[in-house]
Coordinates of N, CA, C and O in Angstrom, one line a residue:
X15 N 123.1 97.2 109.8 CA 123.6 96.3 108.7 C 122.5 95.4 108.2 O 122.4 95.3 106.9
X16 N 121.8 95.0 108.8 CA 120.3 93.9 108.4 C 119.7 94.7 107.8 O 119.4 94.1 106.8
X17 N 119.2 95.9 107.9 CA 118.5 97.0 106.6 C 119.4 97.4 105.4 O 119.1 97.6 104.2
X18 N 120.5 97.4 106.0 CA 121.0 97.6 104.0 C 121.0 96.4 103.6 O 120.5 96.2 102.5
X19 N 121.5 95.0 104.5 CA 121.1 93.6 103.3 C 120.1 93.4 103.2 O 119.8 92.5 102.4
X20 N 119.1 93.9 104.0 CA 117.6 93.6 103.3 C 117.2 94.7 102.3 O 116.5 94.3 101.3
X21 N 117.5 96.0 102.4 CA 117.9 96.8 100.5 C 118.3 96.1 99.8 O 117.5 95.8 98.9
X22 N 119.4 95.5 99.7 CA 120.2 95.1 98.7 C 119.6 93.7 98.4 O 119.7 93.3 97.3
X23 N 119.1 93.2 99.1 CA 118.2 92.1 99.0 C 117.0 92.0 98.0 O 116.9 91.2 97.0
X24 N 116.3 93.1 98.4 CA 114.9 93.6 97.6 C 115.3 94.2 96.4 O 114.4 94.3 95.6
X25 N 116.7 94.8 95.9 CA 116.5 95.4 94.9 C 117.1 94.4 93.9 O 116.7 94.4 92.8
X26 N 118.4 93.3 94.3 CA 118.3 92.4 93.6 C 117.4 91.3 93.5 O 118.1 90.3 93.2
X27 N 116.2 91.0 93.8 CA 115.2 90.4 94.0 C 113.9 90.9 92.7 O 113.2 90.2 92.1
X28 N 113.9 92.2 92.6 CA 113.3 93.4 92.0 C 114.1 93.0 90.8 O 113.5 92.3 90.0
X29 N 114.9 93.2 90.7 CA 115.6 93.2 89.7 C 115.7 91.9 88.6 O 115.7 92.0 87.4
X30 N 115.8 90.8 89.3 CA 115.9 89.3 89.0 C 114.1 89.3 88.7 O 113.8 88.6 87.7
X31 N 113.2 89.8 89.1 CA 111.7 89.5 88.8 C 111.1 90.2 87.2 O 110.2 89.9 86.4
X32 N 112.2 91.6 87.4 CA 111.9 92.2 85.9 C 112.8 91.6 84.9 O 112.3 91.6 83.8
X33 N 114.1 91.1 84.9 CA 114.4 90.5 84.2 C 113.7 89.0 83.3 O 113.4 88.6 82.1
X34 N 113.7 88.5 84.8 CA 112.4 87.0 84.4 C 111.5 87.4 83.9 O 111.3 86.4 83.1
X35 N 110.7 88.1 83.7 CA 109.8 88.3 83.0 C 108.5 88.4 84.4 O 107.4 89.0 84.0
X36 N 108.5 88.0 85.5 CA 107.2 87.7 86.3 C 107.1 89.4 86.9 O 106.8 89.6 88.1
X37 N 107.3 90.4 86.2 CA 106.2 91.2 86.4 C 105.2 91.7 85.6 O 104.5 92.7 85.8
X38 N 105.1 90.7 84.5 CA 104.6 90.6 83.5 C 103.4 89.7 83.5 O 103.6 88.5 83.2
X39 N 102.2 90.2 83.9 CA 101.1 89.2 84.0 C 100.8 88.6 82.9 O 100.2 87.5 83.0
X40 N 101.3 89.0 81.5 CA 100.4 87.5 80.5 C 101.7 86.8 80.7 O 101.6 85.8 80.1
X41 N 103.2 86.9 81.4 CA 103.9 85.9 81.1 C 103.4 84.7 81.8 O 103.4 83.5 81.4
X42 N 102.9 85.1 83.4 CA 102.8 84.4 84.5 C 101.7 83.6 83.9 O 101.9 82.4 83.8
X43 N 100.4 84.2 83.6 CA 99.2 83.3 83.2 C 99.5 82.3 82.1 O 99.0 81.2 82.0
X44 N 100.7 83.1 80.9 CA 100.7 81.6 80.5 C 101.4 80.6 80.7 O 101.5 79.5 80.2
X45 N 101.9 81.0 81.6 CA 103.2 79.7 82.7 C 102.0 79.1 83.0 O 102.1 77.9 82.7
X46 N 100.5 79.4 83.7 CA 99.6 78.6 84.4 C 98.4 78.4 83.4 O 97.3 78.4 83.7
X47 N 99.1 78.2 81.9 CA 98.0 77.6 81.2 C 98.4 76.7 80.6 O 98.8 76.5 79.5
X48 N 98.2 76.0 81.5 CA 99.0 74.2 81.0 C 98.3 73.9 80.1 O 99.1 73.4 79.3
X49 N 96.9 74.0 79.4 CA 95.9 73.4 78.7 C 95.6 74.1 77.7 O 94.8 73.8 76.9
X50 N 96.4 75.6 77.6 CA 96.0 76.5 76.6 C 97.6 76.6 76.2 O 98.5 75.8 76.2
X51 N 97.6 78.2 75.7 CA 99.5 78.0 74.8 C 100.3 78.3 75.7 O 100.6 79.5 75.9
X52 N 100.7 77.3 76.4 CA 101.7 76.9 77.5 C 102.4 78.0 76.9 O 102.3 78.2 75.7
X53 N 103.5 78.9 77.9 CA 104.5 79.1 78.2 C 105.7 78.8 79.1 O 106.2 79.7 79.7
X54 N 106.0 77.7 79.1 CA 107.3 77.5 80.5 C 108.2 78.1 80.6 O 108.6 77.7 81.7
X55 N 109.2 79.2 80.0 CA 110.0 79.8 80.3 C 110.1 80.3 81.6 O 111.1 80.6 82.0
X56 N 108.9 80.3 82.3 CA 109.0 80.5 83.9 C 109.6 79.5 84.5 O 110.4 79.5 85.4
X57 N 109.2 78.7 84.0 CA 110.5 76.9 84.6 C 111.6 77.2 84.8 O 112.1 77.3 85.9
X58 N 112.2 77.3 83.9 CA 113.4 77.8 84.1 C 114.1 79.2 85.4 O 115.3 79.2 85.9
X59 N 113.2 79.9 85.5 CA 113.2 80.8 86.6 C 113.0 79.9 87.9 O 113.9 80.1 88.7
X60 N 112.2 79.0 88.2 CA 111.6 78.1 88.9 C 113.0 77.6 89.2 O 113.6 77.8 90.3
X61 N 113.5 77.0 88.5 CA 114.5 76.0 88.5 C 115.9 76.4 89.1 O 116.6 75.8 89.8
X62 N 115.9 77.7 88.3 CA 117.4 78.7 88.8 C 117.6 79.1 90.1 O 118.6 79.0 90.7
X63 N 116.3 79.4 90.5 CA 115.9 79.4 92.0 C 116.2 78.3 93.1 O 116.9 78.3 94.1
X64 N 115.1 77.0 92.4 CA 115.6 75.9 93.6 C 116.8 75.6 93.2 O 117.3 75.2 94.2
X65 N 117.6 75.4 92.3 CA 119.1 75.3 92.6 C 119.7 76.0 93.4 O 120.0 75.5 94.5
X66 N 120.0 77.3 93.2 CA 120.5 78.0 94.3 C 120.1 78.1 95.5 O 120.8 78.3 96.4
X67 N 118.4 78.0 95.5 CA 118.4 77.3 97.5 C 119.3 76.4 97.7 O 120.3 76.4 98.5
X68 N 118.9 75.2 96.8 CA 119.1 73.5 97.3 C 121.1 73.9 97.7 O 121.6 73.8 98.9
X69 N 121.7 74.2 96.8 CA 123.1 74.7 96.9 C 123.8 75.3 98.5 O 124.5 74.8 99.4
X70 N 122.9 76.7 98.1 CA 123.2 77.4 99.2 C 122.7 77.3 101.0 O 123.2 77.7 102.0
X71 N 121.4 76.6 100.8 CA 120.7 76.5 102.1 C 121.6 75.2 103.3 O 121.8 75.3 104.5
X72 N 122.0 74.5 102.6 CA 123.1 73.0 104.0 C 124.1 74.3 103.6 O 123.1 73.8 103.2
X73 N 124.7 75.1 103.4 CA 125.8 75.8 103.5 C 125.5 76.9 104.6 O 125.8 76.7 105.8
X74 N 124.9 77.9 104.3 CA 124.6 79.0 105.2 C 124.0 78.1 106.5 O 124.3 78.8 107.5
X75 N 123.3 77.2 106.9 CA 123.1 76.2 108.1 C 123.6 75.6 108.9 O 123.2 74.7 109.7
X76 N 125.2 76.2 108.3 CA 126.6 75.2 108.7 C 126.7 76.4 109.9 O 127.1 76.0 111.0
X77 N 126.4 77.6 109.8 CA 126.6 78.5 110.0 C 126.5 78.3 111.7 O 125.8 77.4 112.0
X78 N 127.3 79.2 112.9 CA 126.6 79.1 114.0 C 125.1 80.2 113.9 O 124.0 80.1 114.2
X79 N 125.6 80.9 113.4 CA 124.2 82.5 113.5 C 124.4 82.5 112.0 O 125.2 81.7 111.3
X80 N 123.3 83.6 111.4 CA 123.1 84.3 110.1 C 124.2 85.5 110.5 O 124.8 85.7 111.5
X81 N 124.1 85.9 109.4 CA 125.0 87.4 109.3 C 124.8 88.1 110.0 O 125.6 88.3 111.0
X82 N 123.3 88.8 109.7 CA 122.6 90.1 110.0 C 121.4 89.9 111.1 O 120.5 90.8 111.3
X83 N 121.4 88.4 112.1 CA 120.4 88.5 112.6 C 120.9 87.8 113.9 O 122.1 87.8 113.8
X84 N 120.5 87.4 115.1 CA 120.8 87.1 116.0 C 121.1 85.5 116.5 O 121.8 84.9 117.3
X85 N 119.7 85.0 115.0 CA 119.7 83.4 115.2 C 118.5 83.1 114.0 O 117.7 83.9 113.5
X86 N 118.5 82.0 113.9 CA 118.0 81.5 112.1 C 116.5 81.4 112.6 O 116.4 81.0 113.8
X87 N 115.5 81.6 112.0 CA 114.5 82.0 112.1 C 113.6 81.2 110.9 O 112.9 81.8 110.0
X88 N 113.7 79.7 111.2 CA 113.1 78.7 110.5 C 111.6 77.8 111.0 O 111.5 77.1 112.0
X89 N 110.9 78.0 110.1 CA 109.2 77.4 110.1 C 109.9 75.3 110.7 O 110.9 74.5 110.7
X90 N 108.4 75.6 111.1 CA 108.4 74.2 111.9 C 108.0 73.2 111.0 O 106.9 73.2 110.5
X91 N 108.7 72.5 110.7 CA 108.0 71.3 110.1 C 107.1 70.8 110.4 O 106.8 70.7 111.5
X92 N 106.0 70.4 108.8 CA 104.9 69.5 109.7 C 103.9 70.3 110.3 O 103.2 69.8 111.1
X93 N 103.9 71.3 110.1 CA 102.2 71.7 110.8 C 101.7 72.8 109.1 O 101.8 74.0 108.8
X94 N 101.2 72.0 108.4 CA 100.1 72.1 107.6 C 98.5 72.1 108.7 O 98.0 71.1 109.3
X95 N 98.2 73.2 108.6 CA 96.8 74.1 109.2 C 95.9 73.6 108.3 O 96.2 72.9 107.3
X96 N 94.8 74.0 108.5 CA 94.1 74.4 107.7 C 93.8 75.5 106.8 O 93.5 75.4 105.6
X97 N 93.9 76.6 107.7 CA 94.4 77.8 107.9 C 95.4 78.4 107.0 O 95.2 79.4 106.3
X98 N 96.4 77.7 107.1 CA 98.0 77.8 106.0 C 97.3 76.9 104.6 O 97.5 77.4 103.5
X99 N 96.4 75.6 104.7 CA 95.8 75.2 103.5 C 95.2 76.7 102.6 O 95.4 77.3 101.5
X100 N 94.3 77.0 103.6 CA 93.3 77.6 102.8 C 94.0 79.5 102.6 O 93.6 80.5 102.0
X101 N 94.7 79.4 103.0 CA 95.6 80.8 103.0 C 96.1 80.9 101.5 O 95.8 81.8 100.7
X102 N 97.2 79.5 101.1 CA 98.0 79.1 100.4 C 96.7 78.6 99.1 O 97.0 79.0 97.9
X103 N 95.9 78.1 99.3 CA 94.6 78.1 98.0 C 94.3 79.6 97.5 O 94.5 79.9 96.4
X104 N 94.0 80.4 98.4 CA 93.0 82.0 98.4 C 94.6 82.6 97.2 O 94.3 83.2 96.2
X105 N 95.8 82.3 97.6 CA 96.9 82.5 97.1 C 97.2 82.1 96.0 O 97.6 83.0 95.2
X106 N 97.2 80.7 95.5 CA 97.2 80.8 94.6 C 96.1 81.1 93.5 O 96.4 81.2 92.4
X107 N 94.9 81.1 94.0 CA 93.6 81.4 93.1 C 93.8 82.6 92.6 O 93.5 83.0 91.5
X108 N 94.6 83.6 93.7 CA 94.6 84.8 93.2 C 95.6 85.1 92.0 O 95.3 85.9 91.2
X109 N 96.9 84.4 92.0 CA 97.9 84.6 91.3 C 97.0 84.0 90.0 O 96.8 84.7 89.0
X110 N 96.6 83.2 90.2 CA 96.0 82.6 88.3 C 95.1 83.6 87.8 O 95.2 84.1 86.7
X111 N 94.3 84.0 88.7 CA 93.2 84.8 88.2 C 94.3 85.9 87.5 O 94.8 85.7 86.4
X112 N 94.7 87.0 88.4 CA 95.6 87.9 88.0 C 96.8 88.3 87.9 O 97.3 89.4 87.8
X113 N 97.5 86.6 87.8 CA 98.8 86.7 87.4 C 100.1 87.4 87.5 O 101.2 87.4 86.9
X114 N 99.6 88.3 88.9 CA 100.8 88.7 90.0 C 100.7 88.6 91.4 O 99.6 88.8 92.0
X115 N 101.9 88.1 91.8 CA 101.9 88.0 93.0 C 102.5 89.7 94.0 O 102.5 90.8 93.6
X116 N 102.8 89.1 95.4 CA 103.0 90.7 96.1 C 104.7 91.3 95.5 O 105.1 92.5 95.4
X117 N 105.3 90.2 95.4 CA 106.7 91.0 94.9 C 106.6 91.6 93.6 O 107.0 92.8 93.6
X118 N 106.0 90.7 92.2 CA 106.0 91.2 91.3 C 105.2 92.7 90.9 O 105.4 93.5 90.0
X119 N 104.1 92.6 92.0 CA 103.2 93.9 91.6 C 103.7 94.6 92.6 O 102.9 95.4 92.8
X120 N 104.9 94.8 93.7 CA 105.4 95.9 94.3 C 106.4 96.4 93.3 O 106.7 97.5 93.3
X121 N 106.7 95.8 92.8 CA 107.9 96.1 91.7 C 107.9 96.6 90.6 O 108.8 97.0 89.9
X122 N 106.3 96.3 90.2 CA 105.6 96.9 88.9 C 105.2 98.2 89.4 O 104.8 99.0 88.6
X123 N 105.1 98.7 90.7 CA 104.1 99.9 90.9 C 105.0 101.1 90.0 O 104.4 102.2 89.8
X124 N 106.1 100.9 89.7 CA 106.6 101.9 89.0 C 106.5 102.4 87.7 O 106.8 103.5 87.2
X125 N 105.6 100.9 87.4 CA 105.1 101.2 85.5 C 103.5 102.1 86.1 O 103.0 102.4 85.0
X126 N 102.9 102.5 86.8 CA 101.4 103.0 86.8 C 100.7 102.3 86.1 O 99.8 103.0 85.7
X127 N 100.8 101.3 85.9 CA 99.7 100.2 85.3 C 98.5 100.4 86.0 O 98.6 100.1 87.2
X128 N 97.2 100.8 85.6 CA 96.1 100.5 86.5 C 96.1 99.3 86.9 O 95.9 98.9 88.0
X129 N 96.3 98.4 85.9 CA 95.7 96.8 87.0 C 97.0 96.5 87.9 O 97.1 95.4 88.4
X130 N 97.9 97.4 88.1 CA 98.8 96.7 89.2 C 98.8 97.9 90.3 O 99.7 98.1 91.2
X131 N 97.6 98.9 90.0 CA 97.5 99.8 91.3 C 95.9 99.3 92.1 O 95.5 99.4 93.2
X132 N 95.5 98.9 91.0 CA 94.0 97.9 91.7 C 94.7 96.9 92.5 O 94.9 97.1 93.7
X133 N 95.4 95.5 91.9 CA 96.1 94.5 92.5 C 96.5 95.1 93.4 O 95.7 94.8 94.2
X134 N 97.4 96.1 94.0 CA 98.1 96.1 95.2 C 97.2 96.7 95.7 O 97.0 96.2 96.8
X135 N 96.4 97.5 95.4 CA 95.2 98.2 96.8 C 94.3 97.2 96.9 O 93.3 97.5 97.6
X136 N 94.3 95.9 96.3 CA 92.9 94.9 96.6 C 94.0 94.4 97.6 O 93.4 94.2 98.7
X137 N 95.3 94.0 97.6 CA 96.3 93.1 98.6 C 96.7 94.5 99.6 O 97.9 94.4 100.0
X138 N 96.3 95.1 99.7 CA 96.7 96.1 100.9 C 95.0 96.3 101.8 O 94.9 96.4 103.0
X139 N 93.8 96.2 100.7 CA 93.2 95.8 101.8 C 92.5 94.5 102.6 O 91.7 94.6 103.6
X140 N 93.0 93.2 101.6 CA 92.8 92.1 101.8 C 93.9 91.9 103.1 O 93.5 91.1 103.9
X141 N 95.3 92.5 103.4 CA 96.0 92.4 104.7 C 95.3 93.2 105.8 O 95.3 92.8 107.0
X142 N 94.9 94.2 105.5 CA 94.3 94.8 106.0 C 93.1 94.1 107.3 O 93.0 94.2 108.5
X143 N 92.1 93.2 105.8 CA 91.0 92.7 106.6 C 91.5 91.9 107.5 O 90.9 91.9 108.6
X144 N 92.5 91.1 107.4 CA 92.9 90.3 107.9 C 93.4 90.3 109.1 O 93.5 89.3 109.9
X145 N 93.6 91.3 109.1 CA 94.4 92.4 110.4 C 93.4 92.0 111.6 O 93.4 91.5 112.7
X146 N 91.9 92.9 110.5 CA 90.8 93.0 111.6 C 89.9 91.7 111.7 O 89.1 91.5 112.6
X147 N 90.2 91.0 110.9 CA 89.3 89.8 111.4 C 90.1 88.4 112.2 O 89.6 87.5 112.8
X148 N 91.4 88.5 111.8 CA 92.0 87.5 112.6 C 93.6 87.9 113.2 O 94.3 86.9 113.3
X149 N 94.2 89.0 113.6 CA 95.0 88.9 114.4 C 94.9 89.8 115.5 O 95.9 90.4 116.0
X150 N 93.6 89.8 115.8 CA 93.5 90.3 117.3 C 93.6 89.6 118.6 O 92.6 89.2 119.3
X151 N 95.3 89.4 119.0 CA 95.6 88.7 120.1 C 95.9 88.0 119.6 O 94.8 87.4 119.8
X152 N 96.6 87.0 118.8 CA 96.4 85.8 117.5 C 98.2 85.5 117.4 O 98.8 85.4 116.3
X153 N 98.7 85.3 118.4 CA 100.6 85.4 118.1 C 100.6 84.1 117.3 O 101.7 83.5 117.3
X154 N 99.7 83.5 116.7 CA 100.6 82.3 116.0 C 99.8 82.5 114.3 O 99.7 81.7 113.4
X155 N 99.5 83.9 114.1 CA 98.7 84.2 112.7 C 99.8 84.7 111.5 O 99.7 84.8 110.3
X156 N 101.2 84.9 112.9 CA 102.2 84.6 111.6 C 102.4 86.1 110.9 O 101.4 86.5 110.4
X157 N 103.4 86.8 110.8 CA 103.8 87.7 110.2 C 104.9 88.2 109.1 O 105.1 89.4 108.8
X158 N 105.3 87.2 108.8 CA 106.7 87.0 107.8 C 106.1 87.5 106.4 O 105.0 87.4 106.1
X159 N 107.0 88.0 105.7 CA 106.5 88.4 104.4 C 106.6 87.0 103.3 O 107.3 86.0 103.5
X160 N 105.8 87.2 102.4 CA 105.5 86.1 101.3 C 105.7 86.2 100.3 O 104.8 86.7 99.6
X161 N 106.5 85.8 99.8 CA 107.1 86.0 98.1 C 106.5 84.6 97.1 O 105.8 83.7 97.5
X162 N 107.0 84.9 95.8 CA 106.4 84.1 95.1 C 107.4 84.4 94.2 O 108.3 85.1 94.3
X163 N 106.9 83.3 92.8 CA 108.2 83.5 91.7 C 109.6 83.3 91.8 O 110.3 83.5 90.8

């Protein structure tokens, strides 16, 4: 059951990303061109979002268990790394430059866009490096998937 709600998960997630517009790199860059011809319509996406966390998150935590899982599986407060700094910079440097992140350009691979078959093979072997240069033996380097938008 945890694999079809995580299907059903991803494709309304997919779905909600092509509608918004964020598989769309000039939308996203001009969301991040505060100083050039702003577009905020991504705010609004932003916004629809943290409402329905802020809403739904003290609800589902009322919860004894999650649905599909055995027990809630929440980040510790308070431990800002260095590590998570400079993870979370490399991150966003990359979304401005090229104005997708890993959901939106997994979701675009269906248009055959060269720049979103470059983007995903630069972020397949940028996880890749990462693999080999820092989680050998490494249980606290963290493995959870990372969304954006």
């Amino acid at each position: 059951m945890r694999s079809i709600s995580a299907f059903f998960s991803g494709i309304l997630f997919a779905v909600g990303l092509v509608i918004s517009g964020l598989t769309n790199p000039v939308n996203v860059i001009g969301f991040l061109d505060f100083f050039g011809e702003w577009k905020p319509a991504l705010a609004f996406v932003m916004i629809g979002g943290i409402g329905i966390y802020a809403l739904l998150y003290p609800l589902v935590l009322k919860r004894r268990i999650p649905l599909f899982a055995p027990a809630f599986d929440l980040p510790d407060a308070g431990k800002a790394t260095p590590r998570l700094i400079a993870g979370a910079a490399a991150f966003g440097i990359g979304w401005g430059i090229g104005g997708v992140c890993p959901g939106p350009a997994i979701t675009s691979l269906g248009t055959g866009a060269s720049e979103v078959l470059v983007f995903t093979g630069s972020l397949l072997f940028g996880i890749g490096l990462f693999h080999i240069a820092f989680r050998s033996g490494d249980p606290a380097a963290g493995d959870g998937p990372s969304t954006c938008g």
